[in-house]
PDB file of C-alpha atoms and ligand atoms in Angstrom:
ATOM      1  CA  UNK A   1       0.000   0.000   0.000  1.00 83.00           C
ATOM      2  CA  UNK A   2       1.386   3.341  -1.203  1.00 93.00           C
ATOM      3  CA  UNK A   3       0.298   5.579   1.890  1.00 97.00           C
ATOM      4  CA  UNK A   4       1.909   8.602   0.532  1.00 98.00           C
ATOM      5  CA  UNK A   5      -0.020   8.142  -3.110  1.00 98.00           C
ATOM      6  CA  UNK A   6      -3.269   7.848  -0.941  1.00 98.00           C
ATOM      7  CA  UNK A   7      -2.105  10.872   1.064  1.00 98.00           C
ATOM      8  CA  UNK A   8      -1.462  13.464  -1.829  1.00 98.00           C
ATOM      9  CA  UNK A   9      -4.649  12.278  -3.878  1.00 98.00           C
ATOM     10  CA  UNK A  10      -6.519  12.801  -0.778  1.00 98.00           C
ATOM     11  CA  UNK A  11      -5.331  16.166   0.058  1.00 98.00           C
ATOM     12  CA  UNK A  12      -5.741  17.206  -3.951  1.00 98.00           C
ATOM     13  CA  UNK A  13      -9.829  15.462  -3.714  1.00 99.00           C
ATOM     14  CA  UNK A  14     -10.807  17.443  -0.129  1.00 98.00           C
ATOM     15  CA  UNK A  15      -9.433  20.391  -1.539  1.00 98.00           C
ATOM     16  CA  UNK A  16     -12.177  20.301  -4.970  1.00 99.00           C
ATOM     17  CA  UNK A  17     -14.637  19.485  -3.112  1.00 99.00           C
ATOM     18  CA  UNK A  18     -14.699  22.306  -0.877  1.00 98.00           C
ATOM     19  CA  UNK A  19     -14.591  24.421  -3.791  1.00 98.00           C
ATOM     20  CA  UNK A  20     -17.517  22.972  -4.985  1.00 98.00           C
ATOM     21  CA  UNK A  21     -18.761  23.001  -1.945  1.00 98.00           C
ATOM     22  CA  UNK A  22     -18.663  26.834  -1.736  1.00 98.00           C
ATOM     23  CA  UNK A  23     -19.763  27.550  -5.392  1.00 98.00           C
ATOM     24  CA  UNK A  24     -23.140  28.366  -6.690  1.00 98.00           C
ATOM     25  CA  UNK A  25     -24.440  25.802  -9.424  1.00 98.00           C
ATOM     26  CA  UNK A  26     -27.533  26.940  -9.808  1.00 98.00           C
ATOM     27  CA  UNK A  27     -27.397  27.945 -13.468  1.00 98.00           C
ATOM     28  CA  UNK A  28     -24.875  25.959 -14.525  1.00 98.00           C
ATOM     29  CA  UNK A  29     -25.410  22.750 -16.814  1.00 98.00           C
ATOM     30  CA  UNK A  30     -24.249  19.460 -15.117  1.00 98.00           C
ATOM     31  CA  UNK A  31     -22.004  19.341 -18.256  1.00 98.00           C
ATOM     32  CA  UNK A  32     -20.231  22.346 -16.913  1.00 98.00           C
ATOM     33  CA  UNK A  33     -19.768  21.010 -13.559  1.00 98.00           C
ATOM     34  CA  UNK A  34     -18.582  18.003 -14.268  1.00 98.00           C
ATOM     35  CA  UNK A  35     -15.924  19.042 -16.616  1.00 98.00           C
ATOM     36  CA  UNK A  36     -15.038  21.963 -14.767  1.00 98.00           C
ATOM     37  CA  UNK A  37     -14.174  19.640 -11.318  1.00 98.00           C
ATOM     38  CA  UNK A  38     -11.987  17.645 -13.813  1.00 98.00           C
ATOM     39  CA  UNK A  39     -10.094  19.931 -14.832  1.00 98.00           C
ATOM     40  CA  UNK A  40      -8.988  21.376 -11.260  1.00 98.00           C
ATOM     41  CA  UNK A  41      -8.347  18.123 -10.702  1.00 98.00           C
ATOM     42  CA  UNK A  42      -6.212  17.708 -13.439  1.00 98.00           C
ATOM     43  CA  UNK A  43      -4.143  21.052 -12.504  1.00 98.00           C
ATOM     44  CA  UNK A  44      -3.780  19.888  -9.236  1.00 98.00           C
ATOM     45  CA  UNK A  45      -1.795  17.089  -9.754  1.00 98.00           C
ATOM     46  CA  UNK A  46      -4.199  14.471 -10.175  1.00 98.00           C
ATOM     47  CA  UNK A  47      -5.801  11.982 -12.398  1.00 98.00           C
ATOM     48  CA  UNK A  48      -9.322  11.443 -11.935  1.00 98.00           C
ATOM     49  CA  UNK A  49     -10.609   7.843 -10.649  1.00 98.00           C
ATOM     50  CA  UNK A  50     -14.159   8.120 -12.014  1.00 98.00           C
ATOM     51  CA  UNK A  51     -16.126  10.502 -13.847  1.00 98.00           C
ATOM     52  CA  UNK A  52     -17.398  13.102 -11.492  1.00 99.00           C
ATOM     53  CA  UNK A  53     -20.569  11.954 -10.561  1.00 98.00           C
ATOM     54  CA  UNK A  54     -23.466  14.886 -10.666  1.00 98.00           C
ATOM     55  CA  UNK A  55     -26.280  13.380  -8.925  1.00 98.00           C
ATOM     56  CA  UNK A  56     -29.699  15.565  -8.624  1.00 98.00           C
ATOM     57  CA  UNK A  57     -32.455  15.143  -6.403  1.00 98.00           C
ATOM     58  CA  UNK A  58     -33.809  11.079  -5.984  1.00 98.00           C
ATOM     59  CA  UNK A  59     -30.913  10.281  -8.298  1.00 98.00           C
ATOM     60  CA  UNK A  60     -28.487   8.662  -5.324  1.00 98.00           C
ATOM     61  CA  UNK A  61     -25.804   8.170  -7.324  1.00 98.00           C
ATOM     62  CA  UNK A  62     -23.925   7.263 -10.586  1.00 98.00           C
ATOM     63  CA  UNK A  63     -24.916  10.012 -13.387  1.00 98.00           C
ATOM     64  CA  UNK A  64     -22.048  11.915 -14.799  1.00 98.00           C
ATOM     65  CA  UNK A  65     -22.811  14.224 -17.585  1.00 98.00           C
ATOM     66  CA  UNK A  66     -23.193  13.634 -21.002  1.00 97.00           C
ATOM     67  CA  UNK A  67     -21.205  15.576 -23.754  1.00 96.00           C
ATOM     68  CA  UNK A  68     -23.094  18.604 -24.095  1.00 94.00           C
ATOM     69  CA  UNK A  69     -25.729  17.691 -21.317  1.00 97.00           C
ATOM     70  CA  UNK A  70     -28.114  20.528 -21.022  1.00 97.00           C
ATOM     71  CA  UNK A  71     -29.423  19.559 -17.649  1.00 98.00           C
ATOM     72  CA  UNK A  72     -29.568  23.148 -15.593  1.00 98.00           C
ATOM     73  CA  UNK A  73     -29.121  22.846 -11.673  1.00 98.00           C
ATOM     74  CA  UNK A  74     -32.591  24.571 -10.552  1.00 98.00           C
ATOM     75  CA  UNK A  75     -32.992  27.179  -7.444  1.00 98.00           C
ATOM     76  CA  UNK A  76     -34.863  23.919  -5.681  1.00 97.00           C
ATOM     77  CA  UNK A  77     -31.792  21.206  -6.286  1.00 98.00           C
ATOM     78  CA  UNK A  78     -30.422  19.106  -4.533  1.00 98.00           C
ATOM     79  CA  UNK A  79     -27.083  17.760  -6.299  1.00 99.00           C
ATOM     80  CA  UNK A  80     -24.271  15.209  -5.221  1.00 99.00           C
ATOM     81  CA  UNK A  81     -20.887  15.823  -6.454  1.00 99.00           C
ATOM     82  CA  UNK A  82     -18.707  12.667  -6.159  1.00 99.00           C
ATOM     83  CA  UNK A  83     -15.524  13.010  -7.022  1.00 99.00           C
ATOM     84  CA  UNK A  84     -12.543  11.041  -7.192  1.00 98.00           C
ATOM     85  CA  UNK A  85      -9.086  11.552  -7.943  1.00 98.00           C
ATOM     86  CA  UNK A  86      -5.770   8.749  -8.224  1.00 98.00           C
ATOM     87  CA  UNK A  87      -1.935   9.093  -7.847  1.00 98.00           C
ATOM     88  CA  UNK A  88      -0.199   5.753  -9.325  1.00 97.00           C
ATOM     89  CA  UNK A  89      -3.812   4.267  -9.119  1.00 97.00           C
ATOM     90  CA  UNK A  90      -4.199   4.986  -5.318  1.00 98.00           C
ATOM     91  CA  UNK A  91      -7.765   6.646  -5.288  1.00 98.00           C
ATOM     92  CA  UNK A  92      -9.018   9.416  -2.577  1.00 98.00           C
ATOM     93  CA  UNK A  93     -13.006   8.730  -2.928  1.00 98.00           C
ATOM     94  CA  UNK A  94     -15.166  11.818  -1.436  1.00 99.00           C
ATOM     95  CA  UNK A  95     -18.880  13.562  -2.114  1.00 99.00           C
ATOM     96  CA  UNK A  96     -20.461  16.816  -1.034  1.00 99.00           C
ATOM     97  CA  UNK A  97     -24.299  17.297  -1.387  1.00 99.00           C
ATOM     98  CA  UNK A  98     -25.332  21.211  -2.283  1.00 98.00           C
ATOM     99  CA  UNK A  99     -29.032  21.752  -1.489  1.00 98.00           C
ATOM    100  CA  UNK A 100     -30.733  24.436  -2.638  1.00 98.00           C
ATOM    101  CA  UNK A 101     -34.232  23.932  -1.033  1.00 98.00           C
ATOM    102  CA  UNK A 102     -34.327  24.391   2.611  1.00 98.00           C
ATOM    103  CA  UNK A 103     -36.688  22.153   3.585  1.00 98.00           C
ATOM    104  CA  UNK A 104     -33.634  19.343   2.812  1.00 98.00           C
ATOM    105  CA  UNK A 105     -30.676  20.865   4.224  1.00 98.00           C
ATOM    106  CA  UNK A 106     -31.495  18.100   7.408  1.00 98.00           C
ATOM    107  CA  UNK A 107     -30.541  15.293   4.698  1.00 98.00           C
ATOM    108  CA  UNK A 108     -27.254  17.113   3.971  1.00 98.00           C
ATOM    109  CA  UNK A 109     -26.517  17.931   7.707  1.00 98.00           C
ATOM    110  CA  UNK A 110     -27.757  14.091   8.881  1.00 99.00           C
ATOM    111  CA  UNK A 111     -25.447  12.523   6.139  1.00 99.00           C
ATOM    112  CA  UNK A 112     -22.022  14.763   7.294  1.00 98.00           C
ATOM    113  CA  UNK A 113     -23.014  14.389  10.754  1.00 98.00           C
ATOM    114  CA  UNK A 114     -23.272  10.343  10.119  1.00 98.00           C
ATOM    115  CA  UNK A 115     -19.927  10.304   8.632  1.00 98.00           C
ATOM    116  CA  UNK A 116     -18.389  12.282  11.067  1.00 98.00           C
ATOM    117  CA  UNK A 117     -19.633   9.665  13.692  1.00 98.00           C
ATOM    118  CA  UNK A 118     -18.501   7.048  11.545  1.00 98.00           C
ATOM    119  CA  UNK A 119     -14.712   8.523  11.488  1.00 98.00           C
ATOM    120  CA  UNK A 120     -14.944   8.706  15.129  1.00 98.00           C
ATOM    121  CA  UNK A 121     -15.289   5.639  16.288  1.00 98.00           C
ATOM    122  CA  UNK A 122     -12.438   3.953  13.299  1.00 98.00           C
ATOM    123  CA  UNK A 123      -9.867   2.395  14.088  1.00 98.00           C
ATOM    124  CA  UNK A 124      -7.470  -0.641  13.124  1.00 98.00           C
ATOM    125  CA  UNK A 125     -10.042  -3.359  14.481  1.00 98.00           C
ATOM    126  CA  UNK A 126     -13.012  -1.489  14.769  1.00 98.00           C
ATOM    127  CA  UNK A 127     -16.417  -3.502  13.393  1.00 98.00           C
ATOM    128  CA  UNK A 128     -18.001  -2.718  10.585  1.00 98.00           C
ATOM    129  CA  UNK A 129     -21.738  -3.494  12.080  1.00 97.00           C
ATOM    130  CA  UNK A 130     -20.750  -1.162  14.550  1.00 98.00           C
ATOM    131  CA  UNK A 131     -20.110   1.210  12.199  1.00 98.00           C
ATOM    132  CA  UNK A 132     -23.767   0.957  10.286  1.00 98.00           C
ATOM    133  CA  UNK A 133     -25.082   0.875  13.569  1.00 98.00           C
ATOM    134  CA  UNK A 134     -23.626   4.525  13.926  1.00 98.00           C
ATOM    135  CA  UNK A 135     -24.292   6.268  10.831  1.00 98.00           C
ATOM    136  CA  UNK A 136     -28.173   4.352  11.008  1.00 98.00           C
ATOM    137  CA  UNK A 137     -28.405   5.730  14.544  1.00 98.00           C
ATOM    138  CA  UNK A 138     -27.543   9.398  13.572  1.00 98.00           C
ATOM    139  CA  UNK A 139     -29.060   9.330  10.635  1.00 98.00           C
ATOM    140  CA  UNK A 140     -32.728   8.319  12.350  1.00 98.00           C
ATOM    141  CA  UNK A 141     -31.873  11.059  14.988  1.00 98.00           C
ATOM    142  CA  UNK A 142     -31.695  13.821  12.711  1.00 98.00           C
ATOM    143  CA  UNK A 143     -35.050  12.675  10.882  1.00 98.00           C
ATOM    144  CA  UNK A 144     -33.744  11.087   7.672  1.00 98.00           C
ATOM    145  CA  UNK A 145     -33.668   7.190   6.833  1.00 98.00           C
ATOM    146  CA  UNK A 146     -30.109   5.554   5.418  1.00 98.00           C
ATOM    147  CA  UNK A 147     -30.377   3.836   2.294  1.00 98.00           C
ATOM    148  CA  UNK A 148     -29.692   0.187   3.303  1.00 98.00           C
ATOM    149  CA  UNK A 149     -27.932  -1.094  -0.484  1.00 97.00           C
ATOM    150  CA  UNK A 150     -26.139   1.788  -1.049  1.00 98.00           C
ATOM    151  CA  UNK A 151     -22.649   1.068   1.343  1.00 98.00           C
ATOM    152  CA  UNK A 152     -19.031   2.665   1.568  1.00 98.00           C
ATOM    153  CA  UNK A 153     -16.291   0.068  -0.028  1.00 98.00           C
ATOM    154  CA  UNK A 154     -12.559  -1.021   0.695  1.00 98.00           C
ATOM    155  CA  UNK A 155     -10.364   0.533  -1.927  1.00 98.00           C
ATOM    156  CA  UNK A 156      -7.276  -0.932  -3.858  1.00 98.00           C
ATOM    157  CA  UNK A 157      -4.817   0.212  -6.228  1.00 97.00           C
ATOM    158  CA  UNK A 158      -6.790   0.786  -9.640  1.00 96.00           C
ATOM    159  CA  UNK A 159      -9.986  -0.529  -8.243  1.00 97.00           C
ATOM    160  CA  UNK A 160     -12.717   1.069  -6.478  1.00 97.00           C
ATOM    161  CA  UNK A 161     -14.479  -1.716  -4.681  1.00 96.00           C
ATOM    162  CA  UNK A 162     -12.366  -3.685  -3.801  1.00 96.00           C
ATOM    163  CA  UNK A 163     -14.443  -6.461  -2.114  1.00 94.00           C
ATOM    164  CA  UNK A 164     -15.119  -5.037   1.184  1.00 97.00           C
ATOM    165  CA  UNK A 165     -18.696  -3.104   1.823  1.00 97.00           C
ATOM    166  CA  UNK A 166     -18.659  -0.110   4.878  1.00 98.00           C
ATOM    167  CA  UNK A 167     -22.205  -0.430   5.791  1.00 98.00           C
ATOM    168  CA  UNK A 168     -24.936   2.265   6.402  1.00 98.00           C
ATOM    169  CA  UNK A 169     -27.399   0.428   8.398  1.00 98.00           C
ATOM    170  CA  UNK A 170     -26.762  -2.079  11.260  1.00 96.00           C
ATOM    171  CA  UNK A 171     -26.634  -5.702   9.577  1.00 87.00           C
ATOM    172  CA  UNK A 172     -25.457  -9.600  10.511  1.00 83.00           C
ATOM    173  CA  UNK A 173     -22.137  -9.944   8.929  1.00 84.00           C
ATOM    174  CA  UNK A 174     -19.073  -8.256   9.675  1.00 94.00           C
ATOM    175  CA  UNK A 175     -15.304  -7.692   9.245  1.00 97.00           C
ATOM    176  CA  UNK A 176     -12.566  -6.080  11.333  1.00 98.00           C
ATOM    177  CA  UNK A 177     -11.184  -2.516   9.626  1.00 98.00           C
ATOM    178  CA  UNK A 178      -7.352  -2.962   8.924  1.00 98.00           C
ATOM    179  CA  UNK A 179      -4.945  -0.384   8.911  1.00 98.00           C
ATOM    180  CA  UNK A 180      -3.014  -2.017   5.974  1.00 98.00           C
ATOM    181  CA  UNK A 181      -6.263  -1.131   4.084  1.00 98.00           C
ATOM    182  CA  UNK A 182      -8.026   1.603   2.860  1.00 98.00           C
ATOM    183  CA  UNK A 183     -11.430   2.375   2.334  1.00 98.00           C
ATOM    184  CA  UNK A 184     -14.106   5.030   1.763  1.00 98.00           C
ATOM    185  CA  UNK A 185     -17.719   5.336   3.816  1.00 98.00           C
ATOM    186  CA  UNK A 186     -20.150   7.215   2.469  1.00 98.00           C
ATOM    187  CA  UNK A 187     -23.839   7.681   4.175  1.00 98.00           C
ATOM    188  CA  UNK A 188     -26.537   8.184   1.869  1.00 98.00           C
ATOM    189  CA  UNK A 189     -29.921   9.715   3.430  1.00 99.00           C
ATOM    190  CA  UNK A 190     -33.036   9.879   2.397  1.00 99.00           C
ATOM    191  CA  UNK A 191     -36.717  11.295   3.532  1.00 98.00           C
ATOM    192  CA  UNK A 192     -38.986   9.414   5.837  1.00 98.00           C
ATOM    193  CA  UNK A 193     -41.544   9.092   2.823  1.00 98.00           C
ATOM    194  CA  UNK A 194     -38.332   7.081   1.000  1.00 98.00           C
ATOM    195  CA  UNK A 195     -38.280   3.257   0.685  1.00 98.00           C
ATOM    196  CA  UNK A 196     -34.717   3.496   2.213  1.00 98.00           C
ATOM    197  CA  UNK A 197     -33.148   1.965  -1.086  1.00 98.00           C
ATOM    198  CA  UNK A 198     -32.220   2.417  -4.258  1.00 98.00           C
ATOM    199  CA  UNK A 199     -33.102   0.583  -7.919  1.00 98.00           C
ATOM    200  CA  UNK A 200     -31.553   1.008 -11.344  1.00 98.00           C
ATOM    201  CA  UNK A 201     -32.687   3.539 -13.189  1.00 98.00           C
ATOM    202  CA  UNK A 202     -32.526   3.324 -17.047  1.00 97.00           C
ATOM    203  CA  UNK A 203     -30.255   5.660 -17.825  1.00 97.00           C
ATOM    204  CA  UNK A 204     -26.366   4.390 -17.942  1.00 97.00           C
ATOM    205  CA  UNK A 205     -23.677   6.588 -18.721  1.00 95.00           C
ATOM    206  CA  UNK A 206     -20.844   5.200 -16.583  1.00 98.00           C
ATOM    207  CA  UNK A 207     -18.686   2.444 -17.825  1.00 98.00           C
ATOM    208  CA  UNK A 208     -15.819   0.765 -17.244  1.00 98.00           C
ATOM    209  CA  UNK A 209     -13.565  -2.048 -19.212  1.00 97.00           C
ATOM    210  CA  UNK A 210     -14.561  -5.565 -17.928  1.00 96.00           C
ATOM    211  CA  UNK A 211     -11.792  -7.283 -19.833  1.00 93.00           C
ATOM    212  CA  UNK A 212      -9.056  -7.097 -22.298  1.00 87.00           C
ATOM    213  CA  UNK A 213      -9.530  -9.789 -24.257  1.00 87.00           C
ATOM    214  CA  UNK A 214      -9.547  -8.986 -28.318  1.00 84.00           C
ATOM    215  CA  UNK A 215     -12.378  -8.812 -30.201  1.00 80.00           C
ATOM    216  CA  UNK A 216     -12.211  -9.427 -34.433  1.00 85.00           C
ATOM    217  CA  UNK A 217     -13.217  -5.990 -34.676  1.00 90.00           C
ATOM    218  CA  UNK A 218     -10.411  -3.493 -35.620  1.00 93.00           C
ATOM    219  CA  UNK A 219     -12.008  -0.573 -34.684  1.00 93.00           C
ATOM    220  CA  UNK A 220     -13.204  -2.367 -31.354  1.00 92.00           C
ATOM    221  CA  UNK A 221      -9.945  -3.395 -30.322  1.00 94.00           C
ATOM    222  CA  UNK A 222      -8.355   0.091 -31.030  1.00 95.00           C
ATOM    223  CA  UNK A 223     -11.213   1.611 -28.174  1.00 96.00           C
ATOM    224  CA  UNK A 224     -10.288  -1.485 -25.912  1.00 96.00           C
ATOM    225  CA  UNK A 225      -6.265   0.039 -26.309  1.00 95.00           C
ATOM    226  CA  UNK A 226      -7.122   2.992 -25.714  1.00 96.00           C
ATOM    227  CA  UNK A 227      -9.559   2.845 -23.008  1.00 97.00           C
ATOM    228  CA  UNK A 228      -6.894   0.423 -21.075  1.00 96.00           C
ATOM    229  CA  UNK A 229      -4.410   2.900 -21.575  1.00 96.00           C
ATOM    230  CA  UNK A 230      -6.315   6.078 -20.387  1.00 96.00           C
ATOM    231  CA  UNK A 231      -7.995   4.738 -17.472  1.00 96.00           C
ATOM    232  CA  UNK A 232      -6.937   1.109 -16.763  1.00 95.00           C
ATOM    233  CA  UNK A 233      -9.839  -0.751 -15.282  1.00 95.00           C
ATOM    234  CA  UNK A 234     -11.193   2.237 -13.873  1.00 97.00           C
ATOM    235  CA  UNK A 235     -14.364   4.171 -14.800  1.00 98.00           C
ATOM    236  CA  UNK A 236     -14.905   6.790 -17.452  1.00 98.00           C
ATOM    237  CA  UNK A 237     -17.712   8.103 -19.065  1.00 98.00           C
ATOM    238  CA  UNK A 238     -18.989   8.836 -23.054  1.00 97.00           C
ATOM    239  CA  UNK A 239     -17.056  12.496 -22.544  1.00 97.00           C
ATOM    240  CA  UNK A 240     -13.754  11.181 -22.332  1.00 97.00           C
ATOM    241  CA  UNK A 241     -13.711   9.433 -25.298  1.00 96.00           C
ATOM    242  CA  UNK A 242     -15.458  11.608 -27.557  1.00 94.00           C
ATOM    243  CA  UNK A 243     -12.172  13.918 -28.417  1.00 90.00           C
ATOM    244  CA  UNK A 244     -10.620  10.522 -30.563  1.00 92.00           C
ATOM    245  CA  UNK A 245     -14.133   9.384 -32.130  1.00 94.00           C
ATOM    246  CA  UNK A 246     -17.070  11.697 -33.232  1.00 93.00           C
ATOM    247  CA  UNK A 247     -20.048  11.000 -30.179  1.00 94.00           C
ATOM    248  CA  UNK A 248     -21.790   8.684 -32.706  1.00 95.00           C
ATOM    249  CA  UNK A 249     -19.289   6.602 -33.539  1.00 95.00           C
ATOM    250  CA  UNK A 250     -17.668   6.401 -30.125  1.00 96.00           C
ATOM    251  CA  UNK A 251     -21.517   5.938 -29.104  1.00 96.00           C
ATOM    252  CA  UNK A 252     -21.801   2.942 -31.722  1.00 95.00           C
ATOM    253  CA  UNK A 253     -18.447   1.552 -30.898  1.00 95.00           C
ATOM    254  CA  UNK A 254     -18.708   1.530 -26.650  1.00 96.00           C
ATOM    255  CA  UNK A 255     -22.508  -0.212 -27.552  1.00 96.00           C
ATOM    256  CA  UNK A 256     -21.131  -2.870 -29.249  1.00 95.00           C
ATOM    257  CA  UNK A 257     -18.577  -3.255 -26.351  1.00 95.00           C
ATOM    258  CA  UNK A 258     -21.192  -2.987 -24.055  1.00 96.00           C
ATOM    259  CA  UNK A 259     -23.556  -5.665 -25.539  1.00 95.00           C
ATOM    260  CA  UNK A 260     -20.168  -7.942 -25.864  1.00 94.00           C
ATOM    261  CA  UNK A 261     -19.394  -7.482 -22.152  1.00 96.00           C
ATOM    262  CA  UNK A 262     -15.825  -6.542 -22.770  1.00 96.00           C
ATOM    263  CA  UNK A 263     -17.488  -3.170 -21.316  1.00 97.00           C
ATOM    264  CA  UNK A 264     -19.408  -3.325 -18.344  1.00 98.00           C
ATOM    265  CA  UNK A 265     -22.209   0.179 -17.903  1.00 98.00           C
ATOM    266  CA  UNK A 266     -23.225   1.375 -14.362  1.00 98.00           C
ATOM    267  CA  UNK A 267     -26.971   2.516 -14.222  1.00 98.00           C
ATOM    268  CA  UNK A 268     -27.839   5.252 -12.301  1.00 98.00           C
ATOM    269  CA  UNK A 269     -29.355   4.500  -8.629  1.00 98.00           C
ATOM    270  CA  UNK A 270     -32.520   5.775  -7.718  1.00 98.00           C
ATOM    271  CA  UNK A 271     -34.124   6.037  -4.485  1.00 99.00           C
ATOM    272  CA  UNK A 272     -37.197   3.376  -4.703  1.00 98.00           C
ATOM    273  CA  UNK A 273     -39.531   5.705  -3.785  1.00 98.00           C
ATOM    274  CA  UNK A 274     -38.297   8.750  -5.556  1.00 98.00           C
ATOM    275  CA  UNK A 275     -37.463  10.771  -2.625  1.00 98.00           C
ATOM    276  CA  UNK A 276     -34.367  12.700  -2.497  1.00 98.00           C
ATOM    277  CA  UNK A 277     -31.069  11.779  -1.281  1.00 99.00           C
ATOM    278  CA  UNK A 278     -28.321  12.917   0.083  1.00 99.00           C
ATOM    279  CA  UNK A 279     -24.570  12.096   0.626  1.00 99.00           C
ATOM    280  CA  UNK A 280     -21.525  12.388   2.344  1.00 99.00           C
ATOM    281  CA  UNK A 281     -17.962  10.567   1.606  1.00 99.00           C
ATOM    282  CA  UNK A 282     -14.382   9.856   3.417  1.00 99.00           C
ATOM    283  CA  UNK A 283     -11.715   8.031   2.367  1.00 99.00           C
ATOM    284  CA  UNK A 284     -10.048   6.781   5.238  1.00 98.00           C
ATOM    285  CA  UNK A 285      -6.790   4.420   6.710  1.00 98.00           C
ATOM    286  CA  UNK A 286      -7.599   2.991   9.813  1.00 98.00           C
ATOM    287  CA  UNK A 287      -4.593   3.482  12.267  1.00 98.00           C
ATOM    288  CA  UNK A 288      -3.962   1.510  16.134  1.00 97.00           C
ATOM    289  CA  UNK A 289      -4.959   4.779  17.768  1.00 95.00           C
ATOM    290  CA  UNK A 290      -7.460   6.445  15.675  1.00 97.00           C
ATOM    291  CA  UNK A 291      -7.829   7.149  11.899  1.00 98.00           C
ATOM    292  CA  UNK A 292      -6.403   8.675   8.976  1.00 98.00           C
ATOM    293  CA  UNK A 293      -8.696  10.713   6.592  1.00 98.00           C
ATOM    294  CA  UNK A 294      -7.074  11.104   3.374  1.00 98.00           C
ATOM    295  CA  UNK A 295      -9.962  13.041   2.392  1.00 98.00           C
ATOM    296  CA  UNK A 296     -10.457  15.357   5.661  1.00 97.00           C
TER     297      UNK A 296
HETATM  298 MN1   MN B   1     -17.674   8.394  -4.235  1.00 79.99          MN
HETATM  299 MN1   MN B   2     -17.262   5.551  -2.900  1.00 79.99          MN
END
């Protein structure tokens, strides 16, 4: 484990998100957002780990922006940025939720204050049910519910989930957090009135490759290269490709990938019963006396 690579992408990840934690979307197209938080991120230092994921509303998680998306962040909005950035393919993982509409800011507040529990009871050997039992607690105490399948995730070198879930809800089943290990936690809140989990939604404009193997396709096989050598087996979205193939063609192309499963496509996440969400992310190495927040 690279601790310093962790380190530095943390400290370049916590440092865009409170910039887009202070900055006033409303206006701006998610398009715009999400290219714009690349780009720091790229003049930082770093690489990005995923597509910056611009979330609105009951959308929970996993929509980045198309090219050219025209979707305009509303006076009423709530939106989850989820970013991630990687040094040497050690990722710092870490959200912020901007709310727009009073009446939701308790989501926003529930899901730091969850996470901030969370942190403060980590250590090298702490229990993950213990943690879910935490961030459900606080969560119910400030008057949201936690979405049960949505969970944080041990992290390794060029993969985001890496086997491990950090849970958000009290559950059977658990695992002692190792400080030769890092992972990221990440509450997700949602009304009363919500179902308290999430479903697919149809849209899907995350992917990632799922393997290398060749295909007899030329054209196929030159994506495959060149997806493998921009962003390994990590994520990336329609937007970064569409600079080496016109959007139709690159649209045509990553289909046929799709439908062969040498690419694999995330669906968005949406909260069963439509009812807004909110979020809040760490990345985190446990340590004998405490923890270390890459991400703080
Ligand atoms: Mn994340
Ligand atoms: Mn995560």
């Amino acid at each position: 484990m690279q601790v310093q690579d962790y380190i530095n992408a943390g400290k370049i990840a916590s440092e865009v998100r409170e910039n887009a934690r202070k900055k006033y979307h409303v206006g701006s197209t998610l398009f715009e957002i999400c290219e714009s938080i690349e780009k720091e991120i790229g003049q930082k230092g770093g690489k990005c780990a995923f597509p910056v994921n611009a979330s609105l509303n009951e959308i929970a998680a996993h929509y980045t922006a198309e090219p050219n998306d025209s979707i305009v962040v509303k006076e009423t909005d709530l939106l989850k940025i989820d970013l991630g950035v990687q040094i040497n393919g050690y990722i710092a993982d870490t959200a912020v939720t901007v709310c727009y509409d009073p009446n939701y800011d308790y989501l926003v507040q529930a899901a730091e204050a969850a996470l901030k529990d969370a942190m403060s009871i980590m250590r090298a050997g702490t229990k993950s049910s213990d943690v879910g039992k935490a961030i459900e607690g606080t969560v119910k105490q400030m008057g949201g519910i936690p979405i049960a399948n949505l969970s944080g995730h041990s992290l390794e070198q060029y993969t985001i989930h890496a086997g491990k879930s950090v849970p958000n809800i009290w559950s059977i089943g658990s695992f002692s957090f190792q400080s030769t290990e890092a992972y990221a936690c990440e509450p997700f809140v949602t009304t009363r009135d919500g179902l308290g989990f999430v479903r697919e939604g149809r849209t899907r404009n995350i992917f990632s490759l799922a393997t290398r193997k060749r295909s007899k396709d030329e054209d196929a096989n030159r994506m495959i290269d060149f997806i493998w050598q921009k962003f390994n087996m990590l994520p990336f979205a329609l937007r970064w490709i569409v600079n080496e193939w016109d959007e139709k063609t690159a649209k045509l192309l990553l289909d046929k990938l799709v439908q062969n499963k040498i690419v694999k496509s995330y669906p968005i996440l949406v909260e069963a019963n439509n009812q807004r969400v909110a979020q809040a992310e760490h990345t985190f190495i446990p340590q004998e006396n405490g923890v270390t927040v890459t991400t703080i």
